[in-house]
Coordinates of C-alpha atoms (C1' of nucleotides) in Angstrom, one line a residue:
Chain L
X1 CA 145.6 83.5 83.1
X2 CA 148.0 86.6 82.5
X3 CA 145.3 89.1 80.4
X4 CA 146.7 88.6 76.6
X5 CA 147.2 90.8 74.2
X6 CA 143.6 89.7 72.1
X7 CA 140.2 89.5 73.6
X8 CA 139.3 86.2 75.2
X9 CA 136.5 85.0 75.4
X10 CA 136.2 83.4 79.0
X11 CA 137.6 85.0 82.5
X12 CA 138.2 83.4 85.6
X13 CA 135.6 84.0 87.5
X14 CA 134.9 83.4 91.6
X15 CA 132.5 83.6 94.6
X16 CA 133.2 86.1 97.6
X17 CA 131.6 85.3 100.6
X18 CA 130.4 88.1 103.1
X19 CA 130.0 87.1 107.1
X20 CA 128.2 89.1 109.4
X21 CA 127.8 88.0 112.8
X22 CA 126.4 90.1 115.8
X23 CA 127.8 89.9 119.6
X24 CA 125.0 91.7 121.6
X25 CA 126.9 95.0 121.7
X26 CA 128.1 95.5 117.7
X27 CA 127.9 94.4 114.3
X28 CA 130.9 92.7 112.8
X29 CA 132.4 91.0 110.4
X30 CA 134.7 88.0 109.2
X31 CA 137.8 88.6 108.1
X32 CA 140.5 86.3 107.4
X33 CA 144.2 86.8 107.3
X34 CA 145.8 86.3 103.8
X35 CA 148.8 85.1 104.3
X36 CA 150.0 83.9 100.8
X37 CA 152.7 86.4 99.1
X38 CA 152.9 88.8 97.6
X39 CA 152.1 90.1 101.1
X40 CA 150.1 89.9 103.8
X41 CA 147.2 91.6 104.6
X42 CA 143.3 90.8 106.0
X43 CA 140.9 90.1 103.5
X44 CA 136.9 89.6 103.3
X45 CA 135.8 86.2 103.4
X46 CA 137.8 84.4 100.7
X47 CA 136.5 84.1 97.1
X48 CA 136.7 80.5 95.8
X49 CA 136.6 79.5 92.0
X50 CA 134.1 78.1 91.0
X51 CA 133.8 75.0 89.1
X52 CA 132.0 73.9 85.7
X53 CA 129.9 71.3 87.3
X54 CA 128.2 73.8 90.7
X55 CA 125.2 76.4 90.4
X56 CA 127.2 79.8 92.0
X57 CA 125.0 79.7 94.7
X58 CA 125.7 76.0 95.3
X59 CA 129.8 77.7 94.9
X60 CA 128.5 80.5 97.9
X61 CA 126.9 77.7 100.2
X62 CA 130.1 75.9 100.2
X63 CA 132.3 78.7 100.7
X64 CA 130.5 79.3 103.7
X65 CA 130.8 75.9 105.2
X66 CA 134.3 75.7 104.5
X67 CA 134.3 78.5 106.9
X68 CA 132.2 78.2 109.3
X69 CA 131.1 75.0 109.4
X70 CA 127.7 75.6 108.5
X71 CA 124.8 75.0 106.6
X72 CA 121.5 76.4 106.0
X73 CA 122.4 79.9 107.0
X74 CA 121.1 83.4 105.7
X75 CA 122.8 83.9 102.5
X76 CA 121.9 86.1 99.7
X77 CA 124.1 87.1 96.1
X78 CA 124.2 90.8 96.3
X79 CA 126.0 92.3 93.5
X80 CA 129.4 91.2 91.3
X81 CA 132.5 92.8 90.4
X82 CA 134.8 92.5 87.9
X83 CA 136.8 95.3 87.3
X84 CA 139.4 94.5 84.7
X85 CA 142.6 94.9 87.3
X86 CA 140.0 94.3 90.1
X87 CA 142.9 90.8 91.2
X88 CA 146.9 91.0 90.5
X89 CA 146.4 87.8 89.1
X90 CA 144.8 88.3 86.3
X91 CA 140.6 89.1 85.5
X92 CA 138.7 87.5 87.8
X93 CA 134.8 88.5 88.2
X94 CA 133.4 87.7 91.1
X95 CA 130.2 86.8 92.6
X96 CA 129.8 88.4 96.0
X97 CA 127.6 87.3 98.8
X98 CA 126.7 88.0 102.0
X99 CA 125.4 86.1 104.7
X100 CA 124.0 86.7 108.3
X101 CA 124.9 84.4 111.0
X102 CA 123.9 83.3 114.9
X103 CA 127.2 83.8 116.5
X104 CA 127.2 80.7 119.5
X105 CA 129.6 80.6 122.2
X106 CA 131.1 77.3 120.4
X107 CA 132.7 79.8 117.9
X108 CA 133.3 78.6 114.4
X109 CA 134.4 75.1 112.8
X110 CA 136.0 75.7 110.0
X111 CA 136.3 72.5 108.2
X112 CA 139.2 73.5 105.3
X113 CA 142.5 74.7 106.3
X114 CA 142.3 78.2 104.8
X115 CA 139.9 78.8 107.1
X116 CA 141.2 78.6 110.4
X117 CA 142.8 82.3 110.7
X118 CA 139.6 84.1 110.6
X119 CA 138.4 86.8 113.2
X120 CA 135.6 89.1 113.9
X121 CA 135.8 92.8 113.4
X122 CA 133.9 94.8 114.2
X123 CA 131.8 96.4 110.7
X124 CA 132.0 100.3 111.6
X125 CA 136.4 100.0 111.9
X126 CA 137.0 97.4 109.1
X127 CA 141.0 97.3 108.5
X128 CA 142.7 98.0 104.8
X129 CA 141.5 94.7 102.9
X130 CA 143.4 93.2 99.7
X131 CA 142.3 93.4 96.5
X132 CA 138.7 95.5 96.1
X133 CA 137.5 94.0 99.3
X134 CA 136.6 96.7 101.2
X135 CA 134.6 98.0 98.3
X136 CA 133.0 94.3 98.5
X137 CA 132.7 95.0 102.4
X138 CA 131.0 98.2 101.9
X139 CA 129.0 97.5 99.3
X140 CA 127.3 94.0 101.7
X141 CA 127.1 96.9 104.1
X142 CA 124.9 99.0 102.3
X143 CA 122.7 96.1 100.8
X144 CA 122.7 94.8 105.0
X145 CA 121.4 98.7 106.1
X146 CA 119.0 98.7 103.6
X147 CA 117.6 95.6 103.7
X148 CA 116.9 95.7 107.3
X149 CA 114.4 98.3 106.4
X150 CA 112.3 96.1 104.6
X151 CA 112.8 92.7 105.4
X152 CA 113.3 91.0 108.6
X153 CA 116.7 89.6 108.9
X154 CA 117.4 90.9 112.1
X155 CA 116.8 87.4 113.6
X156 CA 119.1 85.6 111.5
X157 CA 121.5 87.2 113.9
X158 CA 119.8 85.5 116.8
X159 CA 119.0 82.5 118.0
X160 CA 116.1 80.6 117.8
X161 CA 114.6 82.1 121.2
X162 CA 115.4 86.3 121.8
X163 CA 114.7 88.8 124.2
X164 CA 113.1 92.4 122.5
X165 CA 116.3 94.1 124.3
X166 CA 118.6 91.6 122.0
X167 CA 117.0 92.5 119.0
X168 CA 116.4 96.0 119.6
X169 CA 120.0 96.4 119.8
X170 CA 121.0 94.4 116.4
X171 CA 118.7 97.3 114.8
X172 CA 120.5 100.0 116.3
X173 CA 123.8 98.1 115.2
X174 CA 122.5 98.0 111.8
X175 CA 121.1 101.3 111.0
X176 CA 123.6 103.1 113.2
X177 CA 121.1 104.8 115.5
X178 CA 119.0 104.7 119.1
X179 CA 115.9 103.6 118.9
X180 CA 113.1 104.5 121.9
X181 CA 112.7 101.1 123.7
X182 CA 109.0 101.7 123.8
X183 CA 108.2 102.8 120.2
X184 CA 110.1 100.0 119.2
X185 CA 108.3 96.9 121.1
X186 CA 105.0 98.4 120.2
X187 CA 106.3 98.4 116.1
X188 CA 107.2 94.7 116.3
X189 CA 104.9 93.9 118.3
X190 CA 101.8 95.8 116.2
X191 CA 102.7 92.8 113.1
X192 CA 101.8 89.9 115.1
X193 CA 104.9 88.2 113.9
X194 CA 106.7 87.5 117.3
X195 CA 105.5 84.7 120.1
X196 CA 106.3 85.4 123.5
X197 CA 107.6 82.0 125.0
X198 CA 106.6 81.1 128.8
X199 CA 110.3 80.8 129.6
X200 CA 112.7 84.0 130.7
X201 CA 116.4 84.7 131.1
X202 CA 118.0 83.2 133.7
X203 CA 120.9 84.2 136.4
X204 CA 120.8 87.6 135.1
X205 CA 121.4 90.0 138.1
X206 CA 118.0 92.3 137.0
X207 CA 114.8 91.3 136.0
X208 CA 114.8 88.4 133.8
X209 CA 113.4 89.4 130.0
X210 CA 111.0 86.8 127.8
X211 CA 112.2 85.2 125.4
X212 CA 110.2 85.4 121.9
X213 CA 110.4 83.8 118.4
X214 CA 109.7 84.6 115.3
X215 CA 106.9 83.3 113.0
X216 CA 108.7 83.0 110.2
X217 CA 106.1 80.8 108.2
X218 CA 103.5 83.6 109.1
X219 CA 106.0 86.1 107.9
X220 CA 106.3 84.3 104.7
X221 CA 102.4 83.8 103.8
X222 CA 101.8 88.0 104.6
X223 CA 105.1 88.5 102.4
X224 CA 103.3 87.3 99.7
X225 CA 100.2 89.7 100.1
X226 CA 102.6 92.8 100.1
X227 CA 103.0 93.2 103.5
X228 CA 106.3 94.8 104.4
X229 CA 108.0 93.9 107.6
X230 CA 110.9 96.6 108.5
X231 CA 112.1 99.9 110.2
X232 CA 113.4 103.0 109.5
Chain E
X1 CA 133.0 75.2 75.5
X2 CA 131.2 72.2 76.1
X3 CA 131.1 70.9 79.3
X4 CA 134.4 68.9 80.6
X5 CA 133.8 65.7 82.9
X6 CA 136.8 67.2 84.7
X7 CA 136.2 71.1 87.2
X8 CA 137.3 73.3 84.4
X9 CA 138.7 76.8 86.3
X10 CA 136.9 79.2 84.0
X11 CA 133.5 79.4 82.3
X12 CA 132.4 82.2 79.7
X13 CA 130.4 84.9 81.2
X14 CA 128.1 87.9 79.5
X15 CA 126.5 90.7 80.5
X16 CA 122.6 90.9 80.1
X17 CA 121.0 94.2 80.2
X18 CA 117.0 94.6 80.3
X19 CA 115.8 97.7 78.6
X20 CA 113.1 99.3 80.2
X21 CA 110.9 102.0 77.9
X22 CA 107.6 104.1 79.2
X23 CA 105.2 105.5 76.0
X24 CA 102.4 107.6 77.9
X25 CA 100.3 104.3 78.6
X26 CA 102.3 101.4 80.1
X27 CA 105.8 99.8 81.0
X28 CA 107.2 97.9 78.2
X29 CA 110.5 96.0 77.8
X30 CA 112.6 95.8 74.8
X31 CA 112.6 92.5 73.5
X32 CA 115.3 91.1 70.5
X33 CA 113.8 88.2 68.4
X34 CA 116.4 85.6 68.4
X35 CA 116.8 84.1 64.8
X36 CA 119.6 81.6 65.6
X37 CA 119.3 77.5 65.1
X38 CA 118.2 75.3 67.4
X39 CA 115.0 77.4 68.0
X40 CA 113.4 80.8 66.9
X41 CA 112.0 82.7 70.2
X42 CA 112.4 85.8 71.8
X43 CA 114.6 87.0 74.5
X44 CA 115.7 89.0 76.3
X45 CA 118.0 92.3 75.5
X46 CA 121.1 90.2 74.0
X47 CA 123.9 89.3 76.6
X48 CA 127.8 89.6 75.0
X49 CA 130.4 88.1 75.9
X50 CA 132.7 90.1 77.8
X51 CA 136.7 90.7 76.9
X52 CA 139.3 90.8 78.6
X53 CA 140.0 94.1 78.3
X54 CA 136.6 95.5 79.8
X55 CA 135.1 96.2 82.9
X56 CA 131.7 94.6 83.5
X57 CA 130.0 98.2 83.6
X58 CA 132.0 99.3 80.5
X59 CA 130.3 95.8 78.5
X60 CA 126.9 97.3 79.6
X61 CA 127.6 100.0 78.2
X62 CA 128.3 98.8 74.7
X63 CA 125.6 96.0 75.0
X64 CA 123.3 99.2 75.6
X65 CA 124.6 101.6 72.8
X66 CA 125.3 98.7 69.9
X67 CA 121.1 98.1 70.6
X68 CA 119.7 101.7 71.3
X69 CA 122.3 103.7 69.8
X70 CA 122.3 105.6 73.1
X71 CA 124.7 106.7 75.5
X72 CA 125.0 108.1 79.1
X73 CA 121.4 106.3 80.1
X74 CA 120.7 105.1 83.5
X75 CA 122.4 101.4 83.8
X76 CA 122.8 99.5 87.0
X77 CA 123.7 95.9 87.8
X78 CA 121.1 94.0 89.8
X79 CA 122.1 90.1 89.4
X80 CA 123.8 87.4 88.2
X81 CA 122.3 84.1 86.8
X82 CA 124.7 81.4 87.0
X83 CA 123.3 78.0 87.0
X84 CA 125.1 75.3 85.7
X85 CA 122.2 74.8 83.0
X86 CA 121.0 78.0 82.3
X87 CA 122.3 77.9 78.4
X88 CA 122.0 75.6 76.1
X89 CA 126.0 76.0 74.9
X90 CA 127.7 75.4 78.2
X91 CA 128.7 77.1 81.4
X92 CA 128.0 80.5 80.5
X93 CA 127.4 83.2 84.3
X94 CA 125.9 86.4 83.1
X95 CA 125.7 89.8 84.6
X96 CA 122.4 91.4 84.2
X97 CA 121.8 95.0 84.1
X98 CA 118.4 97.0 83.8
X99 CA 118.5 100.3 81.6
X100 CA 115.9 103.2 81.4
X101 CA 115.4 105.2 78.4
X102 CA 113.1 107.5 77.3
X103 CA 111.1 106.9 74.3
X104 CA 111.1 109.7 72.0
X105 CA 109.5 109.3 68.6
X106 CA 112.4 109.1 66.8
X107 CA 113.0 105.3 68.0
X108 CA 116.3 103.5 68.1
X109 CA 119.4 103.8 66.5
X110 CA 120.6 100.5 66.4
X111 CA 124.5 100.1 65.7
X112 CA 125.1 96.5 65.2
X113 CA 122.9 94.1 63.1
X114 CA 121.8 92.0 65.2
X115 CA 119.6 94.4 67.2
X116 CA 117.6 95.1 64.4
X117 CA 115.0 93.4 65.6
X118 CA 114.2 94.7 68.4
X119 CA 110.2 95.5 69.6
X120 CA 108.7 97.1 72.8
X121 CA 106.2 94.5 74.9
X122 CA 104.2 95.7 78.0
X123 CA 106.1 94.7 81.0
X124 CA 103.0 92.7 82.5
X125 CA 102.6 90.6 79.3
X126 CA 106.5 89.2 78.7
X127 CA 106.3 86.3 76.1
X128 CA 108.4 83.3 76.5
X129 CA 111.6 84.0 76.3
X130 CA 114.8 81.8 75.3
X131 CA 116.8 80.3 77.8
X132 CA 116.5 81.6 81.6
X133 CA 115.6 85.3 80.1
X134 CA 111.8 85.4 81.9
X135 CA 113.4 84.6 85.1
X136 CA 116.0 87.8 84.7
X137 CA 113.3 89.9 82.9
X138 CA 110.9 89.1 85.9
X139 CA 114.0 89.7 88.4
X140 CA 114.6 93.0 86.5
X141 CA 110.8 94.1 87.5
X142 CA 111.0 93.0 90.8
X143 CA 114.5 95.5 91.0
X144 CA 112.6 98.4 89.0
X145 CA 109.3 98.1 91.3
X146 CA 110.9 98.2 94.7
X147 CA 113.6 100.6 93.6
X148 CA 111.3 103.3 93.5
X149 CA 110.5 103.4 96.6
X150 CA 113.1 104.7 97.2
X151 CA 115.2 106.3 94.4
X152 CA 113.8 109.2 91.7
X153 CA 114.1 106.4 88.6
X154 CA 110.6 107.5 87.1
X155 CA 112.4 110.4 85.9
X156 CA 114.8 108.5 84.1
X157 CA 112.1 107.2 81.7
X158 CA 111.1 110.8 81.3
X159 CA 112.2 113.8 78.8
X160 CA 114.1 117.0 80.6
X161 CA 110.8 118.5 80.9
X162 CA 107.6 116.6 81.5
X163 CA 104.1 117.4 83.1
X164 CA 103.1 115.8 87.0
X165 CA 100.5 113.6 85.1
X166 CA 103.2 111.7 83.1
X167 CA 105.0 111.3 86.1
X168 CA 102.2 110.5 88.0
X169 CA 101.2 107.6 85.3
X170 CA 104.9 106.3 85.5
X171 CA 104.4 105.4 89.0
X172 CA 101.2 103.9 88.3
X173 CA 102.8 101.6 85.4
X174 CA 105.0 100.7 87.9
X175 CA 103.6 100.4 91.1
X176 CA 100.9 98.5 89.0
X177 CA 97.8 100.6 91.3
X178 CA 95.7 103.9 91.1
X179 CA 97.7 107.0 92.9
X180 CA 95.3 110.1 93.7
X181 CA 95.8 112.6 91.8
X182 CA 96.0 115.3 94.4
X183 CA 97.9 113.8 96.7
X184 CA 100.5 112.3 94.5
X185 CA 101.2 116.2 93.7
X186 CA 101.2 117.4 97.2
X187 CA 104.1 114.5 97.9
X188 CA 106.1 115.0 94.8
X189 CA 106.0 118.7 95.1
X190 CA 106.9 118.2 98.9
X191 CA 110.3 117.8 98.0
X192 CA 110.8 120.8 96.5
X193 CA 113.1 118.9 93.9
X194 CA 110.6 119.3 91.0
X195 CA 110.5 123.4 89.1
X196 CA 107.9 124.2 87.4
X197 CA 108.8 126.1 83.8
X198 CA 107.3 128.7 82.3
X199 CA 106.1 126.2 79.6
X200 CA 102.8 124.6 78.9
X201 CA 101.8 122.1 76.5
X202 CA 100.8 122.9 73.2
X203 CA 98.3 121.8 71.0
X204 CA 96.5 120.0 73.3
X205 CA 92.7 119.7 73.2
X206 CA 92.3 121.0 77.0
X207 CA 93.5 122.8 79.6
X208 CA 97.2 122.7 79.1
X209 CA 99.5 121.6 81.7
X210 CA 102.7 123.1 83.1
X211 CA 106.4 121.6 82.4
X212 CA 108.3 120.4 85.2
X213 CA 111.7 119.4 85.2
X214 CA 113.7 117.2 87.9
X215 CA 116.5 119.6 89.9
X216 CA 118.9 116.3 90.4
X217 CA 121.9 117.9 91.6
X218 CA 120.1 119.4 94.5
X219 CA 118.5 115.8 95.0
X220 CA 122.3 114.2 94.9
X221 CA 123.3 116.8 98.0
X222 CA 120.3 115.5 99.7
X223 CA 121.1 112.2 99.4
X224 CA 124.2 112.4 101.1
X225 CA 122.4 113.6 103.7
X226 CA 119.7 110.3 104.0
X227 CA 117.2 112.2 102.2
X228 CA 114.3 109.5 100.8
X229 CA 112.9 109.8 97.6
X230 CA 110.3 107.7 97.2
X231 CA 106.4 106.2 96.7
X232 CA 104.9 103.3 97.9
Chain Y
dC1 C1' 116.6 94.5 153.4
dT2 C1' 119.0 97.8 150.4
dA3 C1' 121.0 98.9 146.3
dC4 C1' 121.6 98.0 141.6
dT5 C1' 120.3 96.8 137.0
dT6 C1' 117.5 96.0 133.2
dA7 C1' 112.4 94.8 131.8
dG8 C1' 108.3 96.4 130.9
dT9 C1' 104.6 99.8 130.2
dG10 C1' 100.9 104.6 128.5
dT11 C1' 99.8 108.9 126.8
dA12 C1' 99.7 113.2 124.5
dT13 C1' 101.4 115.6 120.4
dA14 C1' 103.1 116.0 115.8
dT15 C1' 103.4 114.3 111.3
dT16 C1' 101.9 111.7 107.5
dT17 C1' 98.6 109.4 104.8
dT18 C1' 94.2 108.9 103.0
dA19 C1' 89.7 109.9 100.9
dC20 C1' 87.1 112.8 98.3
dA21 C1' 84.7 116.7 94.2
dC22 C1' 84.6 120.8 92.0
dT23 C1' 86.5 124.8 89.2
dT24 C1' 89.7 126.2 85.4
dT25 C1' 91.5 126.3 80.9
dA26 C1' 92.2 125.2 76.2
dA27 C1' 90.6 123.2 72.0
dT28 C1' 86.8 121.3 69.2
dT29 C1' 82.1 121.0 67.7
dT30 C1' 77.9 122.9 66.4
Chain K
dA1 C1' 80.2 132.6 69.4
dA2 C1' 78.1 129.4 72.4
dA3 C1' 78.2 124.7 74.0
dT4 C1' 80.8 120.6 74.6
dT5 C1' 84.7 117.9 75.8
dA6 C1' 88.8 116.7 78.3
dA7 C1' 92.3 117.0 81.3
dA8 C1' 94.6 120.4 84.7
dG9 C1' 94.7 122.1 88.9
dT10 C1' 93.3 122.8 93.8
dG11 C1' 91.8 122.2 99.8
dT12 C1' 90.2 120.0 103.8
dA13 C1' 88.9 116.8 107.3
dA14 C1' 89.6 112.3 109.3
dA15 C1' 92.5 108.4 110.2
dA16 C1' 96.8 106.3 110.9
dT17 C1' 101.3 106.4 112.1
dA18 C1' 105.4 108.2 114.4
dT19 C1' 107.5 110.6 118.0
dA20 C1' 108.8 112.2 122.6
dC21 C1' 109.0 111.2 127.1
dA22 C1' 109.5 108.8 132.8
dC23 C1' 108.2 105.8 136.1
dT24 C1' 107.2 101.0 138.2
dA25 C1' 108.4 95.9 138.3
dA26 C1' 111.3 92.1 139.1
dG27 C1' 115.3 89.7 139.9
dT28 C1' 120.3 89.4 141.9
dA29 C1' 124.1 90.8 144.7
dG30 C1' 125.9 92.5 148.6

DNA sequence: CTACTTAGTGTATATTTTACACTTTAATTT
DNA sequence: AAATTAAAGTGTAAAATATACACTAAGTAG
């Protein structure tokens, strides 16, 4: 695996896996601590090689379940790097991905053992990473800030059922800004795209909000006919 | 190369890079014919392996200059295509650029044989292509058309000096719909990032239009600043 | 029953987008 | 040299969208 002296023809090559999670106040992010030598330091969500016989998205999915626990989540390739001394260990490319999760009070299960030092940071204070990783960080940062302008993946930081407050505040997370509480219930509202439940918060010491969900099959049939759901 | 029954810990990768070319009417892509056994197609702008010794980005590059003879051309990484099947020869992940160049008259300078033959098809009428190359060629478009929205990139397919019409039919090729003439102006001139010259076109069998050229240092600053540039 | 806290709501103004048609200029044709 | 042709260049009114802004409603806690 050291780099040789002639060109070859293969590299190693990996996935890196992205987490963003939301905890009603900020945006943050998984980080796990490395604890392997040559030193120790926090890094994003580990790469994994990936193997002859698995589609690199298949490698991504798996990554993240090793992690978390989970399946089925928000998860999206967003660009690769492979700097030639991007890894001590030799040239490894590697796939990154992010992914957007609902943060429950049952916290994670990782199901390998690498898994089980992992914390949440918060995304605007992310520590020194190893490796290129906070480029990697940054980079799923951007495409996150961005993408929130044009697609709705606010709720996949939410659960199923939402108050407007809730997800007002992931957009302010997200784009880094306040947003006028009115202007922004009538935007979401005006695309017909959110339910509002019969059911409302409960032992909350104020006035209890709705609860709403997303129509995400509607979503999906407008999507096709151009129609752009997002906020600047 | 071929596939092990055993996780091998590498695979081969290559960088793909999608040319992108504009000539007055409509969008075209650069298109290799592929001449090797099993099959005779066309595909897409030829992926290379990648050494050792080279950054990803640095592999564009010389994928891009062996087929155009051109260097120092707008050249950005938007995916990578790594399913287990995707080529006929084994496990091979590729990077996949998009380029845009301007046409001039002269045409390409290819450096290395086997871009020789190279033609220019219109974007909305792609041919089959070998391997998974429609898929990254349609990817490519899908990049390209929302990009933008929000980034200067007509210019890119543009000479230094060019008139608001050309631009104007860039965006239209794009975009793929009718822009009004006058108020395609107003918004481009809006940004005061476009001089006019002293220069009009010559030789032209009616009224002769003014040269403009793109100020893109003054449209970098602005970017800092989250300045849009952009057309939907 | 009072105080506290967040939910929920309307309107006026500014800005941006859209729709739309004629005059100007240069070369070519007659 | 006058008429024709072809694209360049220009303004305005209406509609839609975005912005700024402050009070009332409802539930809990003391």
């Amino acid at each position: 695996m050291a780099k040789g002296n002639l060109p070859k023809l293969h590299s190693d090559f990996s996935v890196d896996c992205v987490i963003f999670g939301f905890d009603d106040e900020e945006l943050k992010v998984l980080l796990v601590e490395r604890n392997e030598p040559p030193f120790k330091a926090w890094k994003a969500i580990p790469g994994n090689l990936v193997y002859d016989q698995e589609d690199i998205d298949a490698a991504a999915e798996r990554v993240l379940y090793e992690l978390t626990g989970l399946h089925n989540i928000f998860l999206e390739q967003f660009y690769s790097f492979g700097s030639i001394d991007r890894h001590p260990q030799g040239r490894v490319i590697t796939v990154a991905y992010y992914s957007i999760i609902k943060r429950n009070d049952n916290g994670l299960h990782p199901v390998s053992g690498y898994a089980k030092k992992a914390y949440w940071w918060p995304a605007d204070n992310i520590p020194k990473l190893a490796f290129d990783h906070n480029e990697i960080v940054d980079k799923a940062l951007q495409t996150l800030r961005h993408k929130i302008s044009y697609e709705p993946i606010g709720f996949e930081l939410l659960p199923e059922k939402f108050t407007l407050t809730q997800l007002q505040h992931i957009y302010e997370a997200i784009l880094q800004k306040r947003i006028d509480k009115r202007n922004f219930r009538r935007k979401m509202l005006s695309y017909g795209l959110l339910t509002e439940l019969n059911q409302k918060q409960k032992g909350v010491s104020h006035r209890a909000a709705s609860f709403f969900k997303f129509n995400k099959s509607r979503y999906r049939s407008l999507k096709k006919k151009g129609f752009i759901f997002g906020l600047r």
